[in-house]
Amino acid sequence: MEIPYTVQNRPDTGLYNAKLGIWLFLASEVMLFGGLFSAYILLRVSQPPGGWPHGWLDVRLGTVNTLLLALSAITTLLAWAACKVREFGKFKFFHACTILLALTFLGIKSYEYHDKWIHYEIQLANGKIADGHLIEKSADFDLAKITGTVTLHGREVENHVELMDLRSPAAQSAKLDEMTIPASDIKKMENYGPRHNTFTAIYFTLTGLHALHIFGGTLVIFYLWGPGSKLYKTDPERFTNRIEVSGLFWHFVDLVWIFLFPVLYLT
Amino acid sequence: MSEQPVSLNSYIRLCGVVFVVVLCTTASMIATSYAHIGSSNDWTLKVALILAIAVVNAFLVAGYLMHLLSEKKLVYTVLIFTVFFFIGLVGLTMWAMNDFPPGTASH
Amino acid sequence: METTVQQFPPFRETPAHPGHDDHGHGEHHEPNFWQKYIFSTDHKVIGIQYGFMALCFMLFGFFLMLLMRWQIAHPQMPVPFFGPILEKILGQPAAGGAISPELYNSFGAMHGTIMVFLGVVPLAFAAFGNYVVPLMIGAPDMTFPRINMASFHAFFLGGIVMLVSFFIPGGAAQAGWTSYSPLATTIPTNGQAFWLVGMVLLITSSLLGAVNFIATIIQLRAPGMTWMRLPWFVWAQFVTAFILLLAFPPLEAAGVLQLMDNVAGTSFFLPTGLAVGGQLADRSGGGSPLLWQHLFWFLGHPEVYVLILPAMGIVIEVIANNTRKPIWGYKSLVYSVLGVGFLSFIVWAHHMYLTGMGQKIATFFQATTMMISVPSVIILTCMFLSLWGGAIRINTPMLFALGFLPMFGIGGLTGLPLGLAACDLYLHDTYYIIAHFHYVVAPGTIFALFAGVYFWFPKMTGRKMNEFWGRVHFWCSFAFMNIVFMPMFVQGIKGMLRRMSDGGINYSAARVPNAIDALPGTAMQMNGVILWAAICLGIAQIPFIINLFWSISHGEKVGTNPWRATTLDWQTPTPPPHGNFAHEPQVTHGPYEYSMPGAAEDFTPQDAPADKTATAPQPAH
Amino acid sequence: MKDWFAHNVLGLPELASSTGQGVDDLLVYVHWLMLALFVGWVIYFGYVLFRFNVKRNKAASYEGSTSKVPSGVELAIVGIEAVLLLGVAIPLWGKNVNAFPKPEDATVIQIMAQQFAWNARYPGLDGKFGRQDMKLIATDNVFGVDPADPAGKDDIQILNEIHVPVNKPVLIYLSSKDVIHSLKLVAMRITQDAIPGLRIPCTFTPNKIGRYQIECAQLCGGGHSAMSGGFVVVQSQADFDAWLKSKSGATTSFE
Ligand code: HEA
Ligand code: HEA
Ligand code: CUA
Ligand SMILES: [Cu+2]
């Protein structure tokens, strides 16, 4: 026996099954990211004054990624519309764009991760702090054995606080240089990974989870674009529904980014 | 979306408009972020403004791209409850974290 | 057996199997075994898979609890018989066959986790929901059969992860089922990380299930099955699914954050200046332990209604069927369950009164907690009033359903003092709490689940379970449950604390004779009584287990509708074929049209042809 | 009647603080309500099961109960709950978390919980605590006391044995340095979680001399059940003064 309303709308709800399903799923996603955002808000609000960093992320890259996702949302919609009017070739084109845009997004995101990963804050023996991007570690560099040197491109500051607001005029005008630090001068060396502070922690967690969603969505769209598109030949209406449902998911992922961008990059 | 699209071109036009607006909102968010609003180390006002613009942006995506504006009542109902509980989660947690017995201190 | 109103010609897609083969767990050698029983997308098979797994987990959770009760009654003494086995498989934590405090803690945490997330939720929600809901609403299957299967597989994996965690170095999670940070992060073993991964899988499973249930109930109701004709069980499952859908994700978020704390060294839930073992922790700090509690209890409280609502649904079905009259106050039941579902999202911090709560927020949560007790009272009242005027048939399902009532009553009533912050001040974290919630989940929910098993067993197999042994099972369980949990109220009021790996002996008058408020000897002696009652409770389950398996092939054969019930699940062949109904049922009646004046029989099925019905008055309520 | 019920029926242990009386009273009221409901329902239950058994009542009534009593009972329950909540519980909680004694009228103690013991710190004879900083925390300095601050010189720091004078409010500032613990004094009817990163006040007024145990009510690790070394010793004012003096003479317990 066939399950009813897989393609047609049920008259009293006006929806087909998968559409209701995806909205329910999105409702739960709202609560998932809601939980994370409420963690973000609480942790940020409870920081001591000056404890929340500003300007740690590259706004230019963030903007580009925002536009990429916005574009991909649009190509997704057009892909669905193309299916709806039964223009299969255009569908293929638009969704190819979606996939490429998504992959570019992920590429930029991994570049940003990498950038944070090689960014070090080093507490020096003299109480100052060296902060910058890793250029190279000498072959024999080993903190435990106290051998070798590490070269950073960055600057030296008196106090950790100076590193918090990179938007401040002082930080903007600071000169970055290459500096080579012997292991013997290093008290503690830590990169800007998740454990660095609350900001990096929430940054990596939120964007990481979001990137996983992008990745999953891309897989689905790729499947529907490639092998899954066979269904178009036999049941175009059902195929169009699938494109709509996956599109709704994709738009939701875009929606999350619309909040992640200002929350992490701009404030 | 229940109604049949009239033609692909009408969609392309809609998308063009949406994209231009998204461009504008994004630009204005960034502008707000760099503008000198409020005192330099109090971000509250700025955050509020920026988030307000983000909400506009989100409304566009949800309303037009996800066709929420023409969606069925059932979907609204589900989403209204979801948003309500989300506000409850954030709001009550915030409230609880700010209502300790007098004399409580964090150290 | 009485002849039943047969709506459809007996219908089978495939040649009939012998009854006992229709179970996910049967030894089976057909080539398509995998497709049929492991990767099945049939809601009935998935329901049975869930049910069987959940029963096994429940038995395992019960076994953990027996070990704990031994330790409580005889601290540090080797566990008889099982001690050497424990030592062999768990090693150092069970050195000498005795349970170390760390091992006790992980047993406690896992008992809670397993009972809640691997026992009752999969049985009450997933198993009964899967098996019964599509049948009750006249649907051929769930809306998304493959997602349904994925949900079971996620559950299965989650269960495996939880089980595996017992065998990793250091053992399973030790921070209680509530997993409060910073403890959960500072324990230097990986048990907690496993727990979190397991939870993420279980949550995923529940989310997929919830989407499926809601979509099914909304989309696949048969023609004529209006909202007010839904059996109340379906309503209960519907609300439960919404609770899972919206309350679970914040815990998933919290789980991810705590996992980051545990494996990536972040400090989401760790404040600045943490000094474990004298040394300042090597952490950035800046997090908040209370944030975890809020996110946990945002699920944790609604979760308890996830445990109870499907159980109440079963009780209503069984009571309606065995009083042979309509349920009293169907409408108020529906509104009450909606009210409970809604309110359950905004009472969570009553678990946190003693974390330092100011007057305003405490007032809010006390008020909502008192408010949520009102719809519960209404539900219970409807159940009780439904008995009035009935022709009450006492059989095993009915016994368990009736047993549920006073047991839930005790558990629910003892929730009231807990809901008032000033009383909770005294009772918090004592055995009073343990007794309170076990009365609702053990003799409450579990009894209702037993009722469900006995009630729907004939639907699944075409055979009844043995009535005599069912009664033995009930009366023994009833007696021993109460002997186990009633003394805990006394202990709790005396000030005995929960999660004591030594049963509180360090606070007893025997140890600290000069402390005025040391636990009296009588309270300590109860530990021995409880141990033996718990063992007997276990023994009382043996008739059930044997009865269950024996009846699959040897139970009394019955027709399709042995209980002479009205709902659609009984108006299709037994066991229902793939696709459930030969043709789409047309629903013409409310769910509980028993003893309708003028009707030929004392029950009128929901899809009885309308003309056969006398012009019956609507029930008064 | 109330007190008799509290101790003989409910079985509450001895009460040793004046602030705990309200808690006991509320417990009694709620349990009266619960008992009344329970007994009422059980009587009804028994009657119905007997009267409407199929043996005695062959045909069920389609109508069922038409009595108005249940709605009345439900309304009454709501009413009583409201009275208990608004009239008793909420004001009582307000007293518990808002009505703290003034420090100069109270015995002020800082308590820092740790795995698995209670550290307590008194301001000493000058009534002033020395400066503290979490960064200074070490095995021998759990409060992170700044040794440079002269106000801290006469502070008293002790492990587990906490002395307080009778009939004088005690004001505790409770915190924890590692995981969450919970300070429970059964006889005083107080419980308060000790949460790392927060310092939360709580209060009680002991009114019976004696030795009472501190229970740790929150799971805090393998030693949770053995975290039972803490005691509150309620003394006469004179004994307390003598004790305080004997402790102040000695140097603070961290060197
Ligand atoms: C199914 C599970 C379930 C249910 C239904 C409930 C129901 C309720 N619970 Fe319970 N609760 C738990 C499971 C449950 N609880 C668990 C697991 C914990 C501990 C978690 C942990 O810390 O590990 C807990 C803990 C807990 C606390 C925290 C205590 C603490 O840690 O300090 C509180 C406080 O308010 C509370 C209150 C309530 C209230 C007011 C209800 C109300 O909804 C109850 C309403 C019901 C009634 C009022 C009964 C109505 C019936 C009648 C009037 C008829 C009577 C008839 C007869 C007697 C025949 N519960
Ligand atoms: C649904 C939830 C649930 C259920 C059903 C139970 C059931 C039981 N629990 Fe549990 N318990 C919890 C949830 C539950 N518990 C939680 C959340 C905690 C807190 C954990 C923490 O502190 O973090 C807890 C803690 C807890 C403690 C306190 C430990 C401590 O604080 O130190 C104790 C002590 O006695 C206890 C005892 C029992 C007993 C005697 C039962 C009995 O009622 C068990 C009855 C079960 C059976 C009799 C088995 C039935 C099984 C079958 C019939 C199987 C059939 C099998 C096949 C057919 C294959 N439990
Ligand atoms: Cu400290 Cu339990
Ligand atoms: Cu609760």
Short mmCIF file of C-alpha atoms in Angstrom, two decimals, chain C residues 113-452:
data_model
loop_
_atom_site.label_atom_id
_atom_site.label_comp_id
_atom_site.label_asym_id
_atom_site.label_seq_id
_atom_site.Cartn_x
_atom_site.Cartn_y
_atom_site.Cartn_z
CA THR C 113 20.90 7.13 31.60
CA ILE C 114 19.99 3.64 30.50
CA MET C 115 16.62 3.58 32.21
CA VAL C 116 15.63 6.96 30.83
CA PHE C 117 17.17 7.15 27.38
CA LEU C 118 17.64 3.51 26.47
CA GLY C 119 14.78 1.93 28.36
CA VAL C 120 11.66 3.94 28.85
CA VAL C 121 11.89 6.43 25.97
CA PRO C 122 12.49 3.74 23.33
CA LEU C 123 9.83 1.48 24.82
CA ALA C 124 7.11 3.98 25.63
CA PHE C 125 7.64 6.41 22.81
CA ALA C 126 9.44 4.58 20.02
CA ALA C 127 8.18 1.02 20.42
CA PHE C 128 4.53 1.55 21.29
CA GLY C 129 4.39 4.69 19.23
CA ASN C 130 5.77 2.96 16.19
CA TYR C 131 3.67 -0.11 16.50
CA VAL C 132 0.39 1.35 17.58
CA VAL C 133 0.08 4.93 16.31
CA PRO C 134 -0.10 4.21 12.56
CA LEU C 135 -2.59 1.43 13.23
CA MET C 136 -4.71 3.64 15.45
CA ILE C 137 -4.96 6.45 12.94
CA GLY C 138 -5.54 4.12 10.02
CA ALA C 139 -2.24 4.76 8.23
CA PRO C 140 -0.37 2.26 6.09
CA ASP C 141 2.98 3.09 7.71
CA MET C 142 4.96 6.02 9.03
CA THR C 143 5.38 8.93 6.66
CA PHE C 144 9.12 8.39 6.32
CA PRO C 145 9.82 4.68 6.66
CA ARG C 146 13.49 4.97 5.85
CA ILE C 147 14.04 7.77 8.34
CA ASN C 148 12.25 5.56 10.80
CA MET C 149 14.81 2.86 10.20
CA ALA C 150 17.64 5.38 10.49
CA SER C 151 16.21 6.45 13.80
CA PHE C 152 16.39 2.90 15.11
CA HIS C 153 19.93 2.49 13.87
CA ALA C 154 21.04 5.72 15.54
CA PHE C 155 19.45 4.44 18.74
CA PHE C 156 21.21 1.13 18.37
CA LEU C 157 24.57 2.79 17.81
CA GLY C 158 24.02 5.09 20.75
CA GLY C 159 23.28 2.08 22.92
CA ILE C 160 26.44 0.35 21.74
CA VAL C 161 28.55 3.41 22.51
CA MET C 162 27.08 3.54 26.00
CA LEU C 163 27.74 -0.15 26.56
CA VAL C 164 31.27 0.01 25.21
CA SER C 165 32.07 2.80 27.63
CA PHE C 166 31.90 0.31 30.49
CA PHE C 167 34.98 -1.41 29.15
CA ILE C 168 37.27 1.51 28.41
CA PRO C 169 40.00 2.30 30.95
CA GLY C 170 38.40 4.05 33.90
CA GLY C 171 34.94 2.86 32.93
CA ALA C 172 31.74 4.64 32.07
CA ALA C 173 30.66 8.18 32.92
CA GLN C 174 30.71 8.96 36.62
CA ALA C 175 29.07 12.34 36.95
CA GLY C 176 25.46 11.26 37.34
CA TRP C 177 22.91 11.20 34.57
CA THR C 178 22.83 14.98 34.99
CA SER C 179 26.53 15.26 34.14
CA TYR C 180 27.11 18.52 35.94
CA SER C 181 30.16 20.44 34.91
CA PRO C 182 32.86 20.97 36.15
CA LEU C 183 32.80 17.46 37.63
CA ALA C 184 32.00 15.91 34.26
CA THR C 185 35.05 17.57 32.76
CA THR C 186 37.51 17.15 35.59
CA ILE C 187 37.19 13.39 36.00
CA PRO C 188 40.31 12.15 34.25
CA THR C 189 38.76 9.33 32.25
CA ASN C 190 37.05 9.16 28.87
CA GLY C 191 33.77 7.78 30.13
CA GLN C 192 32.11 11.15 29.88
CA ALA C 193 33.22 11.67 26.28
CA PHE C 194 31.66 8.32 25.38
CA TRP C 195 28.53 9.28 27.25
CA LEU C 196 28.30 12.51 25.28
CA VAL C 197 28.83 10.82 21.93
CA GLY C 198 26.24 8.22 22.88
CA MET C 199 23.82 10.94 23.88
CA VAL C 200 24.28 12.82 20.63
CA LEU C 201 23.36 9.63 18.78
CA LEU C 202 20.37 8.95 20.99
CA ILE C 203 19.19 12.52 20.63
CA THR C 204 19.52 12.27 16.87
CA SER C 205 17.46 9.10 16.99
CA SER C 206 14.75 10.76 19.03
CA LEU C 207 14.67 13.80 16.76
CA LEU C 208 14.22 11.67 13.66
CA GLY C 209 11.53 9.71 15.45
CA ALA C 210 9.76 12.86 16.59
CA VAL C 211 9.67 14.36 13.09
CA ASN C 212 8.25 11.11 11.80
CA PHE C 213 5.58 10.80 14.48
CA ILE C 214 4.33 14.34 14.11
CA ALA C 215 4.25 14.17 10.33
CA THR C 216 2.48 10.82 10.48
CA ILE C 217 -0.18 11.97 12.89
CA ILE C 218 -0.80 15.16 10.95
CA GLN C 219 -0.65 13.78 7.43
CA LEU C 220 -1.74 10.17 7.49
CA ARG C 221 -4.92 10.16 9.52
CA ALA C 222 -7.53 8.14 7.68
CA PRO C 223 -10.56 9.93 6.28
CA GLY C 224 -12.91 10.85 9.06
CA MET C 225 -10.23 10.63 11.72
CA THR C 226 -10.66 14.17 12.94
CA TRP C 227 -8.53 15.57 15.76
CA MET C 228 -11.26 15.01 18.28
CA ARG C 229 -11.66 11.41 17.19
CA LEU C 230 -8.05 10.54 17.84
CA PRO C 231 -7.56 8.00 20.59
CA TRP C 232 -5.99 9.83 23.49
CA PHE C 233 -2.91 7.64 23.26
CA VAL C 234 -2.20 9.27 19.92
CA TRP C 235 -2.58 12.70 21.47
CA ALA C 236 -0.14 11.74 24.18
CA GLN C 237 2.38 10.54 21.61
CA PHE C 238 1.84 13.68 19.57
CA VAL C 239 2.65 15.97 22.47
CA THR C 240 5.56 13.76 23.48
CA ALA C 241 6.99 14.02 19.99
CA PHE C 242 6.82 17.80 20.14
CA ILE C 243 8.55 17.82 23.48
CA LEU C 244 11.34 15.69 22.07
CA LEU C 245 11.54 17.78 18.94
CA LEU C 246 11.98 21.09 20.69
CA ALA C 247 13.54 20.26 24.04
CA PHE C 248 16.18 17.79 22.98
CA PRO C 249 18.21 20.04 20.65
CA PRO C 250 19.41 22.41 23.40
CA LEU C 251 20.78 19.38 25.23
CA GLU C 252 22.44 18.30 22.02
CA ALA C 253 23.99 21.76 21.85
CA ALA C 254 25.08 21.49 25.46
CA GLY C 255 26.45 18.02 24.76
CA VAL C 256 28.56 19.36 21.93
CA LEU C 257 29.86 22.13 24.16
CA GLN C 258 30.71 19.74 26.96
CA LEU C 259 32.37 17.43 24.49
CA MET C 260 34.51 20.38 23.40
CA ASP C 261 35.36 21.00 27.05
CA ASN C 262 36.35 17.39 27.46
CA VAL C 263 38.32 16.77 24.30
CA ALA C 264 39.33 20.15 22.91
CA GLY C 265 40.18 21.85 26.17
CA THR C 266 37.66 24.66 25.96
CA SER C 267 36.00 26.17 29.02
CA PHE C 268 32.35 26.60 28.18
CA PHE C 269 31.23 25.35 31.55
CA LEU C 270 34.39 25.99 33.55
CA PRO C 271 34.75 29.26 35.42
CA THR C 272 37.94 31.23 35.76
CA GLY C 273 40.17 30.18 38.60
CA LEU C 274 39.24 26.53 38.85
CA ALA C 275 41.71 24.74 41.09
CA VAL C 276 41.26 21.01 40.96
CA GLY C 277 43.55 19.26 43.37
CA GLY C 278 45.28 22.43 44.56
CA GLN C 279 46.65 23.45 41.19
CA LEU C 280 45.02 26.11 39.09
CA ALA C 281 43.54 24.28 36.14
CA ASP C 282 45.27 24.82 32.83
CA ARG C 283 42.19 26.33 31.28
CA SER C 284 41.25 29.67 29.94
CA GLY C 285 38.16 29.75 32.13
CA GLY C 286 35.43 32.26 31.54
CA GLY C 287 32.64 29.69 31.34
CA SER C 288 29.66 29.01 33.53
CA PRO C 289 28.76 25.76 35.32
CA LEU C 290 25.18 26.95 35.70
CA LEU C 291 24.81 27.29 31.95
CA TRP C 292 25.16 23.52 31.65
CA GLN C 293 22.48 23.02 34.25
CA HIS C 294 20.08 25.31 32.44
CA LEU C 295 20.64 23.60 29.12
CA PHE C 296 20.43 20.17 30.71
CA TRP C 297 17.23 20.80 32.62
CA PHE C 298 15.65 22.54 29.65
CA LEU C 299 15.52 19.04 28.32
CA GLY C 300 15.62 17.24 31.68
CA HIS C 301 12.29 18.43 32.88
CA PRO C 302 10.31 17.98 29.65
CA GLU C 303 11.98 14.59 29.49
CA VAL C 304 10.11 13.41 32.55
CA TYR C 305 6.87 14.14 30.74
CA VAL C 306 8.23 12.20 27.80
CA LEU C 307 8.47 9.32 30.24
CA ILE C 308 4.98 9.70 31.62
CA LEU C 309 2.71 10.87 28.78
CA PRO C 310 2.87 7.75 26.59
CA ALA C 311 2.39 5.71 29.75
CA MET C 312 -0.73 7.68 30.58
CA GLY C 313 -1.90 7.16 27.03
CA ILE C 314 -1.64 3.40 27.46
CA VAL C 315 -3.52 3.57 30.75
CA ILE C 316 -6.36 5.51 29.15
CA GLU C 317 -6.70 2.96 26.34
CA VAL C 318 -6.72 0.06 28.75
CA ILE C 319 -9.15 1.69 31.13
CA ALA C 320 -11.61 2.63 28.40
CA ASN C 321 -11.48 -0.89 27.07
CA ASN C 322 -11.95 -2.59 30.40
CA THR C 323 -14.58 -0.34 31.91
CA ARG C 324 -16.59 -0.78 28.71
CA LYS C 325 -17.59 2.85 28.73
CA PRO C 326 -16.34 6.08 27.20
CA ILE C 327 -13.46 7.85 28.87
CA TRP C 328 -14.73 10.58 31.11
CA GLY C 329 -13.81 14.05 29.89
CA TYR C 330 -12.10 13.34 26.61
CA LYS C 331 -11.87 17.02 25.80
CA SER C 332 -10.36 18.04 29.10
CA LEU C 333 -7.86 15.21 28.66
CA VAL C 334 -6.84 16.63 25.31
CA TYR C 335 -6.50 20.16 26.62
CA SER C 336 -4.66 18.93 29.69
CA VAL C 337 -2.08 17.04 27.73
CA LEU C 338 -1.52 20.06 25.52
CA GLY C 339 -1.21 22.18 28.64
CA VAL C 340 1.28 19.83 30.23
CA GLY C 341 3.32 19.79 27.05
CA PHE C 342 3.38 23.54 26.84
CA LEU C 343 4.11 24.21 30.48
CA SER C 344 6.78 21.55 30.67
CA PHE C 345 9.11 23.91 28.79
CA ILE C 346 9.02 26.61 31.41
CA VAL C 347 9.42 24.86 34.74
CA TRP C 348 12.89 23.43 34.36
CA ALA C 349 14.72 25.46 36.96
CA HIS C 350 12.80 23.82 39.81
CA HIS C 351 15.68 21.38 39.73
CA MET C 352 18.01 24.28 40.46
CA TYR C 353 16.42 26.08 43.41
CA LEU C 354 19.53 25.57 45.48
CA THR C 355 22.03 26.83 43.00
CA GLY C 356 21.47 30.29 44.41
CA MET C 357 18.20 31.56 43.11
CA GLY C 358 16.87 35.00 43.82
CA GLN C 359 13.31 35.69 44.87
CA LYS C 360 11.93 36.79 41.49
CA ILE C 361 13.08 33.90 39.36
CA ALA C 362 12.25 31.40 42.10
CA THR C 363 8.74 32.81 42.26
CA PHE C 364 8.36 32.34 38.54
CA PHE C 365 9.48 28.74 38.57
CA GLN C 366 7.53 27.84 41.69
CA ALA C 367 4.41 29.27 40.12
CA THR C 368 4.81 27.41 36.84
CA THR C 369 5.60 24.21 38.73
CA MET C 370 2.41 24.48 40.72
CA MET C 371 0.55 25.31 37.52
CA ILE C 372 1.77 22.21 35.74
CA SER C 373 0.45 20.03 38.52
CA VAL C 374 -3.08 21.18 37.67
CA PRO C 375 -3.42 19.50 34.26
CA SER C 376 -1.80 16.40 35.78
CA VAL C 377 -4.47 16.37 38.46
CA ILE C 378 -7.12 16.75 35.76
CA ILE C 379 -5.73 13.82 33.79
CA LEU C 380 -5.68 11.67 36.89
CA THR C 381 -9.18 12.77 37.79
CA CYS C 382 -10.46 11.83 34.35
CA MET C 383 -8.89 8.41 34.73
CA PHE C 384 -10.50 7.93 38.10
CA LEU C 385 -13.91 9.18 37.06
CA SER C 386 -13.86 6.95 34.02
CA LEU C 387 -14.14 4.05 36.41
CA TRP C 388 -17.46 5.30 37.76
CA GLY C 389 -20.34 3.45 36.20
CA GLY C 390 -18.16 1.02 34.33
CA ALA C 391 -18.53 -2.72 34.08
CA ILE C 392 -14.96 -3.18 35.22
CA ARG C 393 -13.23 -6.23 33.79
CA ILE C 394 -10.15 -7.19 35.73
CA ASN C 395 -7.48 -8.72 33.55
CA THR C 396 -3.72 -8.36 33.55
CA PRO C 397 -3.49 -5.18 31.48
CA MET C 398 -6.24 -3.64 33.58
CA LEU C 399 -4.50 -4.65 36.80
CA PHE C 400 -1.35 -2.86 35.73
CA ALA C 401 -3.32 0.15 34.56
CA LEU C 402 -5.18 0.32 37.85
CA GLY C 403 -1.90 -0.15 39.72
CA PHE C 404 -0.54 2.82 37.86
CA LEU C 405 -3.11 5.17 39.34
CA PRO C 406 -2.24 5.21 43.03
CA MET C 407 1.46 4.81 42.25
CA PHE C 408 1.51 7.82 39.98
CA GLY C 409 -0.62 9.55 42.56
CA ILE C 410 2.02 9.05 45.24
CA GLY C 411 4.82 10.10 42.94
CA GLY C 412 2.96 13.11 41.65
CA LEU C 413 1.78 14.27 45.04
CA THR C 414 5.28 14.10 46.46
CA GLY C 415 6.31 16.35 43.60
CA LEU C 416 4.32 19.12 45.21
CA PRO C 417 6.61 19.76 48.19
CA LEU C 418 9.58 19.61 45.84
CA GLY C 419 8.00 22.27 43.71
CA LEU C 420 7.93 24.69 46.63
CA ALA C 421 11.42 26.07 46.93
CA ALA C 422 11.40 26.31 50.70
CA CYS C 423 10.50 22.63 51.10
CA ASP C 424 12.92 21.61 48.42
CA LEU C 425 15.49 23.40 50.50
CA TYR C 426 15.17 20.57 52.94
CA LEU C 427 14.42 17.69 50.59
CA HIS C 428 16.81 18.46 47.78
CA ASP C 429 19.20 15.63 46.96
CA THR C 430 17.80 13.32 49.59
CA TYR C 431 16.24 9.95 49.01
CA TYR C 432 12.89 11.72 49.10
CA ILE C 433 13.68 12.84 45.55
CA ILE C 434 14.68 9.32 44.57
CA ALA C 435 11.44 7.99 45.96
CA HIS C 436 9.40 10.77 44.32
CA PHE C 437 10.59 10.15 40.84
CA HIS C 438 10.81 6.41 41.06
CA TYR C 439 7.17 6.31 42.09
CA VAL C 440 6.37 8.06 38.84
CA VAL C 441 8.79 6.22 36.59
CA ALA C 442 8.99 2.74 38.12
CA PRO C 443 5.64 1.63 39.54
CA GLY C 444 4.13 4.41 37.43
CA THR C 445 5.53 4.32 33.95
CA ILE C 446 6.84 0.77 34.04
CA PHE C 447 3.48 -0.57 35.18
CA ALA C 448 1.78 1.26 32.37
CA LEU C 449 4.31 -0.19 29.95
CA PHE C 450 3.63 -3.67 31.27
CA ALA C 451 -0.06 -2.99 30.76
CA GLY C 452 0.76 -2.02 27.18
#
